[in-house]
XYZ file of C-alpha atoms in Angstrom:
563
model
C 89.550 125.320 95.900
C 91.017 122.570 94.555
C 92.956 120.911 97.681
C 96.173 118.963 96.049
C 96.804 115.825 98.292
C 100.063 115.561 99.981
C 100.424 111.465 100.453
C 102.872 110.438 98.071
C 106.262 108.367 99.056
C 107.248 107.326 95.473
C 106.854 107.978 92.382
C 108.296 105.307 89.602
C 108.834 104.309 85.806
C 108.224 100.544 84.986
C 108.726 98.957 81.277
C 109.273 96.200 80.080
C 112.958 95.068 79.288
C 113.530 92.543 76.279
C 116.207 90.647 78.073
C 115.764 91.654 81.682
C 111.525 91.000 81.668
C 110.257 93.747 83.946
C 112.213 96.655 85.525
C 111.888 99.596 87.662
C 113.790 101.794 85.594
C 113.463 105.435 87.247
C 111.828 106.452 90.981
C 111.728 108.838 93.458
C 111.342 107.876 97.165
C 111.134 109.902 100.411
C 113.377 107.048 102.399
C 116.038 105.057 100.832
C 114.572 102.177 103.135
C 111.126 102.425 100.713
C 111.489 99.341 99.277
C 110.135 98.740 95.903
C 110.637 95.009 95.267
C 108.748 93.486 92.741
C 106.208 96.271 91.906
C 107.217 96.285 88.341
C 104.889 92.828 88.588
C 101.438 94.247 89.754
C 102.076 97.498 87.585
C 102.329 95.348 84.302
C 100.348 92.249 84.651
C 99.804 89.613 82.058
C 97.751 90.521 79.093
C 98.345 94.230 78.940
C 99.807 94.304 76.332
C 97.030 93.501 74.182
C 96.114 97.351 75.115
C 96.966 100.320 74.411
C 96.460 101.987 77.609
C 94.723 101.170 81.237
C 94.828 102.159 84.872
C 95.749 99.916 87.509
C 95.202 99.923 91.002
C 97.701 97.876 93.245
C 99.296 97.513 96.999
C 103.107 97.091 98.134
C 103.578 95.834 101.491
C 99.650 97.415 102.645
C 100.648 100.735 100.999
C 98.239 101.064 98.263
C 99.106 102.920 94.662
C 98.037 103.604 91.095
C 100.034 103.399 87.832
C 99.243 104.541 84.185
C 100.120 102.368 81.384
C 100.626 102.847 78.084
C 102.134 101.339 75.036
C 103.910 102.812 72.537
C 104.860 101.654 69.019
C 108.685 101.442 68.902
C 111.369 99.922 66.122
C 113.769 99.416 68.987
C 115.400 96.078 68.587
C 113.421 93.596 70.954
C 110.660 95.180 71.664
C 108.529 93.318 69.217
C 106.893 96.850 67.942
C 105.452 98.522 70.938
C 107.337 99.217 73.761
C 105.399 98.928 77.123
C 105.148 100.479 80.187
C 104.014 102.075 83.825
C 103.847 105.589 85.446
C 102.963 105.218 88.772
C 102.747 106.430 92.695
C 102.877 105.143 96.044
C 100.993 106.260 99.074
C 101.967 106.952 102.711
C 100.034 104.215 104.795
C 96.309 106.055 105.831
C 93.302 104.743 107.652
C 91.439 105.348 104.509
C 93.773 105.946 100.903
C 92.764 107.297 98.547
C 94.586 106.638 95.277
C 92.295 107.762 92.327
C 92.767 111.107 93.608
C 95.839 110.708 91.446
C 94.877 109.181 88.058
C 94.063 112.437 86.139
C 97.547 114.154 87.072
C 99.385 111.147 86.622
C 97.908 110.697 82.969
C 98.359 114.279 82.081
C 101.957 114.110 83.628
C 102.562 110.708 81.963
C 101.296 112.229 78.469
C 103.803 115.373 78.619
C 106.853 112.910 79.278
C 105.722 111.001 76.602
C 105.669 113.889 74.329
C 108.467 114.964 75.379
C 110.290 111.733 74.560
C 108.775 111.816 71.136
C 110.432 115.666 70.304
C 113.270 114.515 71.534
C 113.392 111.362 69.074
C 114.347 108.853 72.384
C 112.916 105.926 73.319
C 113.711 106.311 76.844
C 113.223 109.825 79.105
C 116.378 111.464 80.004
C 117.194 112.393 83.697
C 116.231 116.339 82.426
C 112.732 114.878 80.840
C 112.095 113.239 84.143
C 111.701 117.093 85.886
C 108.327 117.180 85.610
C 107.830 114.026 87.563
C 110.215 115.413 90.305
C 108.089 118.630 90.176
C 104.964 116.456 90.973
C 106.449 114.231 93.712
C 108.011 117.496 95.641
C 104.326 118.975 95.532
C 102.780 116.067 96.521
C 105.064 113.965 99.106
C 103.890 113.515 102.222
C 104.568 116.024 105.087
C 103.087 114.658 108.074
C 100.356 111.515 108.313
C 97.118 111.603 108.114
C 95.309 110.809 111.759
C 92.035 111.987 110.692
C 89.021 109.776 111.266
C 86.785 108.813 108.587
C 84.002 111.566 109.417
C 81.274 109.882 106.437
C 80.780 109.907 102.775
C 79.814 113.730 102.692
C 83.684 113.931 103.282
C 84.951 111.223 101.415
C 83.276 112.008 98.204
C 84.516 115.576 98.963
C 87.653 114.718 99.367
C 88.643 113.610 95.378
C 89.689 115.846 93.516
C 87.651 114.783 90.317
C 84.593 114.095 91.369
C 83.563 111.076 88.965
C 87.579 108.917 90.243
C 85.583 108.214 92.863
C 85.248 104.236 92.842
C 82.598 104.136 94.970
C 80.273 106.117 93.236
C 80.265 103.405 90.451
C 78.353 101.063 92.679
C 75.347 101.207 90.648
C 77.298 99.742 87.805
C 78.259 96.913 89.801
C 75.084 96.316 90.896
C 73.264 96.487 87.347
C 76.141 94.251 86.011
C 76.213 91.366 88.931
C 72.356 91.684 89.410
C 70.904 89.601 92.466
C 74.398 88.180 92.431
C 76.083 91.201 93.640
C 75.305 90.167 97.221
C 77.361 87.183 96.908
C 79.774 89.553 97.385
C 78.213 91.911 99.999
C 77.892 88.026 101.760
C 81.678 87.928 101.653
C 82.724 91.192 102.132
C 80.625 91.289 105.787
C 81.994 88.563 106.970
C 85.448 88.849 105.778
C 86.393 86.235 103.262
C 89.151 86.178 100.434
C 87.981 87.492 97.144
C 89.682 87.361 93.960
C 88.147 89.000 90.813
C 89.159 87.382 87.422
C 89.298 89.530 84.485
C 91.030 90.372 81.213
C 92.743 93.340 80.040
C 92.045 96.483 80.394
C 92.007 96.209 84.009
C 90.574 99.584 85.688
C 86.870 98.816 85.678
C 87.697 95.414 87.887
C 90.394 97.373 90.252
C 87.580 99.585 90.762
C 84.536 97.308 91.378
C 87.503 96.065 94.244
C 87.085 99.736 95.614
C 83.019 99.881 95.217
C 82.413 96.340 96.847
C 84.557 97.010 99.615
C 82.962 100.067 100.389
C 79.722 98.154 100.729
C 80.378 97.403 104.359
C 82.624 100.186 105.138
C 80.803 102.163 108.074
C 79.367 99.058 109.712
C 83.119 97.473 109.949
C 85.221 100.980 110.561
C 82.436 101.266 113.911
C 81.430 97.900 115.026
C 83.420 96.323 117.603
C 84.856 92.505 117.020
C 87.398 90.726 116.298
C 88.991 93.421 114.268
C 87.633 96.815 113.392
C 89.640 97.031 109.825
C 87.581 97.180 107.177
C 87.919 94.594 104.137
C 91.723 95.262 102.669
C 91.841 95.988 99.375
C 94.747 94.308 97.301
C 93.829 95.549 93.765
C 95.905 94.136 90.911
C 98.070 90.857 92.011
C 99.971 88.428 90.292
C 101.584 85.071 90.662
C 104.380 86.896 93.472
C 101.643 87.687 95.137
C 100.333 83.951 95.778
C 101.821 83.176 98.940
C 100.503 86.082 100.452
C 96.921 85.822 99.720
C 96.779 81.731 101.279
C 98.292 83.703 104.391
C 96.365 87.230 104.917
C 92.559 86.997 105.296
C 89.596 89.428 104.394
C 90.626 91.127 101.011
C 89.720 91.713 97.619
C 91.909 91.776 94.322
C 91.775 91.605 91.082
C 94.183 89.360 88.550
C 94.399 88.716 84.904
C 96.684 85.595 85.701
C 94.473 82.169 84.697
C 96.671 80.252 86.872
C 94.402 81.181 89.772
C 91.633 79.128 88.824
C 93.462 76.292 88.972
C 94.448 77.283 92.869
C 91.079 77.881 94.718
C 92.976 77.779 97.939
C 94.467 81.288 97.584
C 90.571 82.362 98.224
C 86.852 81.958 98.818
C 84.919 83.292 96.145
C 85.959 83.259 92.854
C 84.622 86.512 90.413
C 84.641 85.349 86.831
C 84.501 88.605 84.645
C 85.781 86.514 81.586
C 82.406 83.987 82.079
C 80.480 84.476 78.452
C 77.021 84.382 79.879
C 74.544 87.284 80.155
C 76.124 87.426 84.046
C 79.646 87.002 85.344
C 80.266 83.422 87.167
C 80.363 83.085 90.662
C 82.412 80.199 92.506
C 83.291 78.883 95.895
C 86.054 77.419 96.807
C 85.236 74.238 98.851
C 87.732 72.129 100.502
C 88.274 68.482 98.939
C 86.939 65.873 101.446
C 88.568 63.428 102.373
C 91.738 65.801 101.151
C 93.764 64.267 99.030
C 97.091 63.153 100.159
C 98.621 65.164 96.290
C 96.721 67.579 94.232
C 94.782 70.432 94.775
C 93.224 70.249 98.529
C 90.151 72.544 96.989
C 87.581 72.739 94.221
C 85.424 75.113 92.505
C 81.764 74.469 93.169
C 79.528 77.272 91.360
C 77.151 79.591 93.985
C 73.832 82.125 92.975
C 72.233 84.125 95.182
C 70.230 83.244 98.002
C 66.356 83.532 97.875
C 66.550 85.329 101.523
C 68.642 87.920 99.230
C 65.351 89.371 97.243
C 64.152 91.938 99.713
C 67.343 93.383 99.849
C 67.766 92.786 96.374
C 64.401 94.469 95.795
C 65.482 97.340 97.904
C 68.637 97.614 96.039
C 66.617 97.653 92.580
C 64.054 99.887 93.686
C 66.636 102.720 93.959
C 68.858 101.577 90.794
C 64.982 101.872 88.770
C 64.879 105.007 89.926
C 68.517 106.769 89.242
C 68.776 104.280 86.163
C 68.375 107.772 83.124
C 71.665 108.826 82.832
C 73.264 108.005 86.392
C 76.360 107.933 84.763
C 78.456 109.587 82.223
C 79.546 108.153 78.687
C 82.661 107.814 80.548
C 81.605 105.709 82.937
C 80.359 103.598 80.477
C 83.273 103.144 77.960
C 85.315 102.378 81.087
C 82.987 99.059 82.356
C 82.583 98.442 78.124
C 85.765 95.754 77.087
C 85.353 93.974 80.625
C 81.281 93.676 79.877
C 81.393 93.181 76.109
C 80.531 89.481 76.411
C 77.420 90.061 78.416
C 75.633 92.752 77.077
C 73.679 92.609 73.489
C 74.257 88.356 73.993
C 70.788 86.924 72.621
C 70.850 84.749 76.374
C 70.839 88.133 77.997
C 67.275 88.193 78.311
C 66.756 84.851 78.596
C 68.787 84.978 82.020
C 66.957 87.962 83.362
C 63.874 86.523 83.039
C 65.041 83.429 84.952
C 66.361 85.667 87.493
C 62.885 86.884 87.824
C 61.203 84.005 87.650
C 63.376 83.300 90.789
C 62.778 86.461 92.725
C 59.226 85.568 92.328
C 59.260 81.976 93.807
C 61.358 83.646 96.225
C 58.799 86.242 96.707
C 56.101 83.687 97.374
C 57.913 81.450 99.583
C 59.058 84.340 101.597
C 54.822 85.110 101.724
C 54.404 81.452 103.493
C 55.778 82.788 106.979
C 58.650 81.627 107.903
C 60.160 85.059 107.892
C 58.370 88.822 107.699
C 58.096 91.138 105.475
C 56.925 91.350 102.066
C 58.717 91.343 99.098
C 58.406 94.958 97.804
C 58.943 98.135 99.693
C 56.255 100.626 101.141
C 56.278 104.694 100.383
C 57.072 106.810 97.398
C 59.015 106.295 94.493
C 61.506 109.299 94.949
C 64.620 109.348 97.295
C 63.669 112.476 98.319
C 61.151 111.753 102.133
C 60.839 114.184 104.558
C 63.457 113.150 107.447
C 60.841 115.031 110.460
C 59.056 111.334 110.364
C 57.366 108.422 107.971
C 54.605 107.697 107.353
C 53.062 104.333 106.150
C 50.245 102.427 105.436
C 47.984 100.890 107.994
C 49.014 97.576 108.669
C 52.710 97.644 106.438
C 56.096 96.560 108.358
C 58.485 98.691 108.787
C 61.538 97.907 110.632
C 62.726 100.324 113.738
C 65.241 103.067 113.251
C 68.462 100.880 112.673
C 67.078 97.894 112.138
C 66.810 98.475 108.035
C 65.518 100.916 105.600
C 64.310 104.020 107.431
C 63.887 106.187 104.413
C 66.099 107.757 101.737
C 67.996 110.747 101.670
C 67.082 114.426 101.025
C 70.327 115.926 99.029
C 71.909 119.179 97.950
C 73.250 119.024 94.614
C 76.778 117.504 94.308
C 78.212 121.305 93.077
C 76.826 122.803 96.333
C 78.330 118.981 98.133
C 81.657 119.425 97.083
C 81.589 123.780 97.380
C 80.271 123.811 101.306
C 79.811 120.347 102.214
C 76.585 120.965 103.149
C 75.465 117.475 103.612
C 76.393 115.314 106.243
C 75.899 111.298 106.666
C 75.121 110.606 110.041
C 77.026 107.501 111.599
C 74.831 104.650 112.493
C 71.518 106.167 111.736
C 72.530 106.585 107.845
C 70.719 109.801 107.538
C 71.410 112.074 104.973
C 70.189 115.838 106.022
C 71.318 118.560 103.741
C 70.686 122.166 103.721
C 69.730 123.678 100.815
C 68.790 123.095 97.229
C 67.205 119.425 97.611
C 66.880 117.866 94.505
C 65.202 114.449 94.482
C 66.354 111.247 92.257
C 62.502 110.406 91.369
C 63.045 114.024 88.915
C 63.495 117.884 89.901
C 60.866 120.009 88.744
C 63.589 122.736 88.517
C 65.699 120.587 86.272
C 62.601 119.182 84.056
C 61.452 122.948 83.685
C 64.319 124.478 82.531
C 64.836 125.909 79.299
C 67.276 128.351 77.762
C 69.854 128.330 75.897
C 72.332 124.947 74.742
C 74.933 125.602 76.670
C 73.237 126.463 80.166
C 70.920 123.097 79.122
C 73.902 121.214 78.208
C 75.344 122.330 82.047
C 72.719 121.884 83.820
C 71.810 118.373 82.536
C 75.997 117.257 83.670
C 74.591 118.730 87.090
C 71.564 117.032 87.255
C 73.447 113.549 86.052
C 75.942 114.149 88.794
C 73.406 114.612 91.567
C 71.722 111.674 90.580
C 74.711 109.488 90.583
C 75.299 111.052 93.850
C 72.565 110.336 94.968
C 72.004 106.872 93.767
C 75.100 106.252 95.450
C 73.929 107.522 98.764
C 71.122 105.497 98.801
C 72.464 102.251 97.918
C 75.018 102.615 100.769
C 72.987 103.878 103.327
C 70.525 100.308 102.152
C 73.243 98.184 102.661
C 74.444 100.302 105.768
C 71.347 99.406 107.666
C 70.420 95.729 106.397
C 74.547 95.468 107.586
C 73.077 97.219 111.161
C 69.969 95.500 111.319
C 71.317 91.728 111.218
C 73.960 92.886 113.174
C 72.035 94.607 115.967
C 70.112 90.919 115.676
C 73.101 89.356 116.322
C 73.503 91.001 119.713
C 70.613 90.242 121.137
C 71.877 86.770 121.415
C 74.864 87.315 122.946
C 75.671 88.066 126.489
C 75.789 91.390 127.777
C 79.024 92.980 127.937
C 81.019 92.804 130.590
C 79.097 89.812 132.083
C 81.690 86.625 133.077
C 79.509 84.815 130.409
C 80.915 87.730 128.014
C 84.683 87.084 127.735
C 84.075 83.027 127.287
C 81.361 81.431 126.319
C 79.158 79.694 123.895
C 75.869 80.421 122.176
C 73.594 78.148 120.201
C 71.755 79.369 117.210
C 69.431 76.911 115.648
C 67.333 77.345 112.386
C 64.561 78.857 113.596
C 66.514 81.788 114.895
C 67.753 82.147 111.823
C 64.145 83.580 110.472
C 65.424 86.818 113.235
C 67.782 87.589 110.921
C 65.797 87.301 107.444
C 67.662 84.361 106.340
C 66.347 80.893 105.551
C 66.788 78.109 108.399
C 66.531 75.780 105.882
C 69.529 77.226 103.822
C 73.179 75.583 104.262
C 74.465 78.899 102.411
C 72.643 81.054 104.592
C 73.929 79.204 107.694
C 77.358 79.345 106.253
C 77.389 83.024 106.286
C 75.920 83.297 109.744
C 79.107 81.545 110.888
C 80.668 84.220 109.364
C 79.215 87.003 110.588
C 79.383 85.852 114.219
C 82.667 84.358 113.712
C 83.950 87.979 113.082
C 81.492 90.226 114.695
C 80.507 88.115 118.241
C 84.150 89.020 120.209
C 84.985 86.677 122.521
C 81.636 84.706 122.394
C 81.659 81.933 120.122
C 78.545 80.823 118.000
C 77.216 77.436 116.983
C 75.220 76.917 114.468
C 72.785 73.880 115.157
C 71.312 71.882 112.168
C 70.867 68.679 112.621
C 68.084 66.526 111.521
C 65.524 67.687 114.668
C 66.650 70.699 114.418
C 65.795 71.432 110.894
C 62.526 69.310 110.904
C 61.370 71.764 114.016
C 62.028 74.902 111.831
C 60.517 73.575 109.062
C 57.040 72.424 111.015
C 57.098 75.932 113.155
C 58.643 74.235 116.654
C 60.231 76.285 119.140
């Protein structure tokens, strides 16, 4: 049974007026005190006039929303041949807003309203033609504040009206597109930095990447005590009207189509350029200019790449991606990302770049084997995601992290259909373990699916069910891997901090040296790893001040193995 979400506080229609610019020409709100000023700029970002349709996710004063964009041909004077409009909703504040649950219904509703206008020969809907929108709003407007605590990914995916609409299910595409460089985003998300994704229309893929990237560390940030327990904020689409807001707020991820942000590096700390002409998107760090100039830009952009210490985690993630590579996502999912990735995929340089990445990973693996960090690059275990939960067996002499300090197994899940109907799968918070009660389907390939040979319709249904199961299983395995790695590093950090309740825990200073970074599985000589560790300590060390000691004596001591 499909549960209709009741979390709306406003429904509105915005369009481009030839003399007034972007305007909100119709709206319906639960309260007259709700302010929709400037929302028209977020739902009609620059460049959207070049495409026929799109989906835009945005925020307004901390409230999440989603809108459907359409470009219609018109002979109306001043419209330059097209009429641009967006029809969207604004959600009430909650601990876990889910605007994607309204996307499919909004598309159908907007199509109905447009069809009525075309049949009546009208350019703009009349009050009577907004009646379907009023009925939609009355059905879905908020009745009571959702105060439920987040109960795990099982419930999160089950709450989606349309299963494939959940942005986090696109996490595997994010890793495949960005490659090892995706862990640059992971580090900035865990450190609650300001992340900006620059893209060109259509923008739906970039908005989805924002939500998927923020969910990399969602569970850890929600359950870890630190400076704040709020996960990274997802702002969605931002425009020039949000520039002051971006400079003052901390810990967010957003996307934009305004190229002027490329010249404003002080607004963010990491820039992901999806328009880069190479085989992969480009990553830039925003660094302060030293000494600061009296006039002009105080920050500059510096291209960055993934760190060698990311290789072990990336190999774990890449292994999961390889297991679920065949038809993990539907054709619609591939088409969704195709406009954004068209400049990379098929490029002759793509293979060269992948060879370069592979060479870097091999070199990093050899370097890690020299003894400054523990563990091998590869994972131990069988090539499937259906290990028994009764215990893990490893090859003799292999290094396996303890429970809570790494990857302690992969999930056995029930089918997605079973999960959505009866919620038989549970995600145990803190242990990153998925428990299935029936219908276990391994990501490595289910014999039941492989052996099925019925009629064409049944085969098509089985194939679609298997694809959904694989997509769900891959996503959960990726989330589990990231959460386990995050929990491991936070546990190591806690081992250096004074015990809770002691006098030194309220205010004190802890010094970390390059040799200590080895325990975090970070490079003792890497400046980027040291900066990342400073971010983590700043966010999760509480009132204790953590200082990184990186003098030449400390670096030489780490290189020579002095303690």
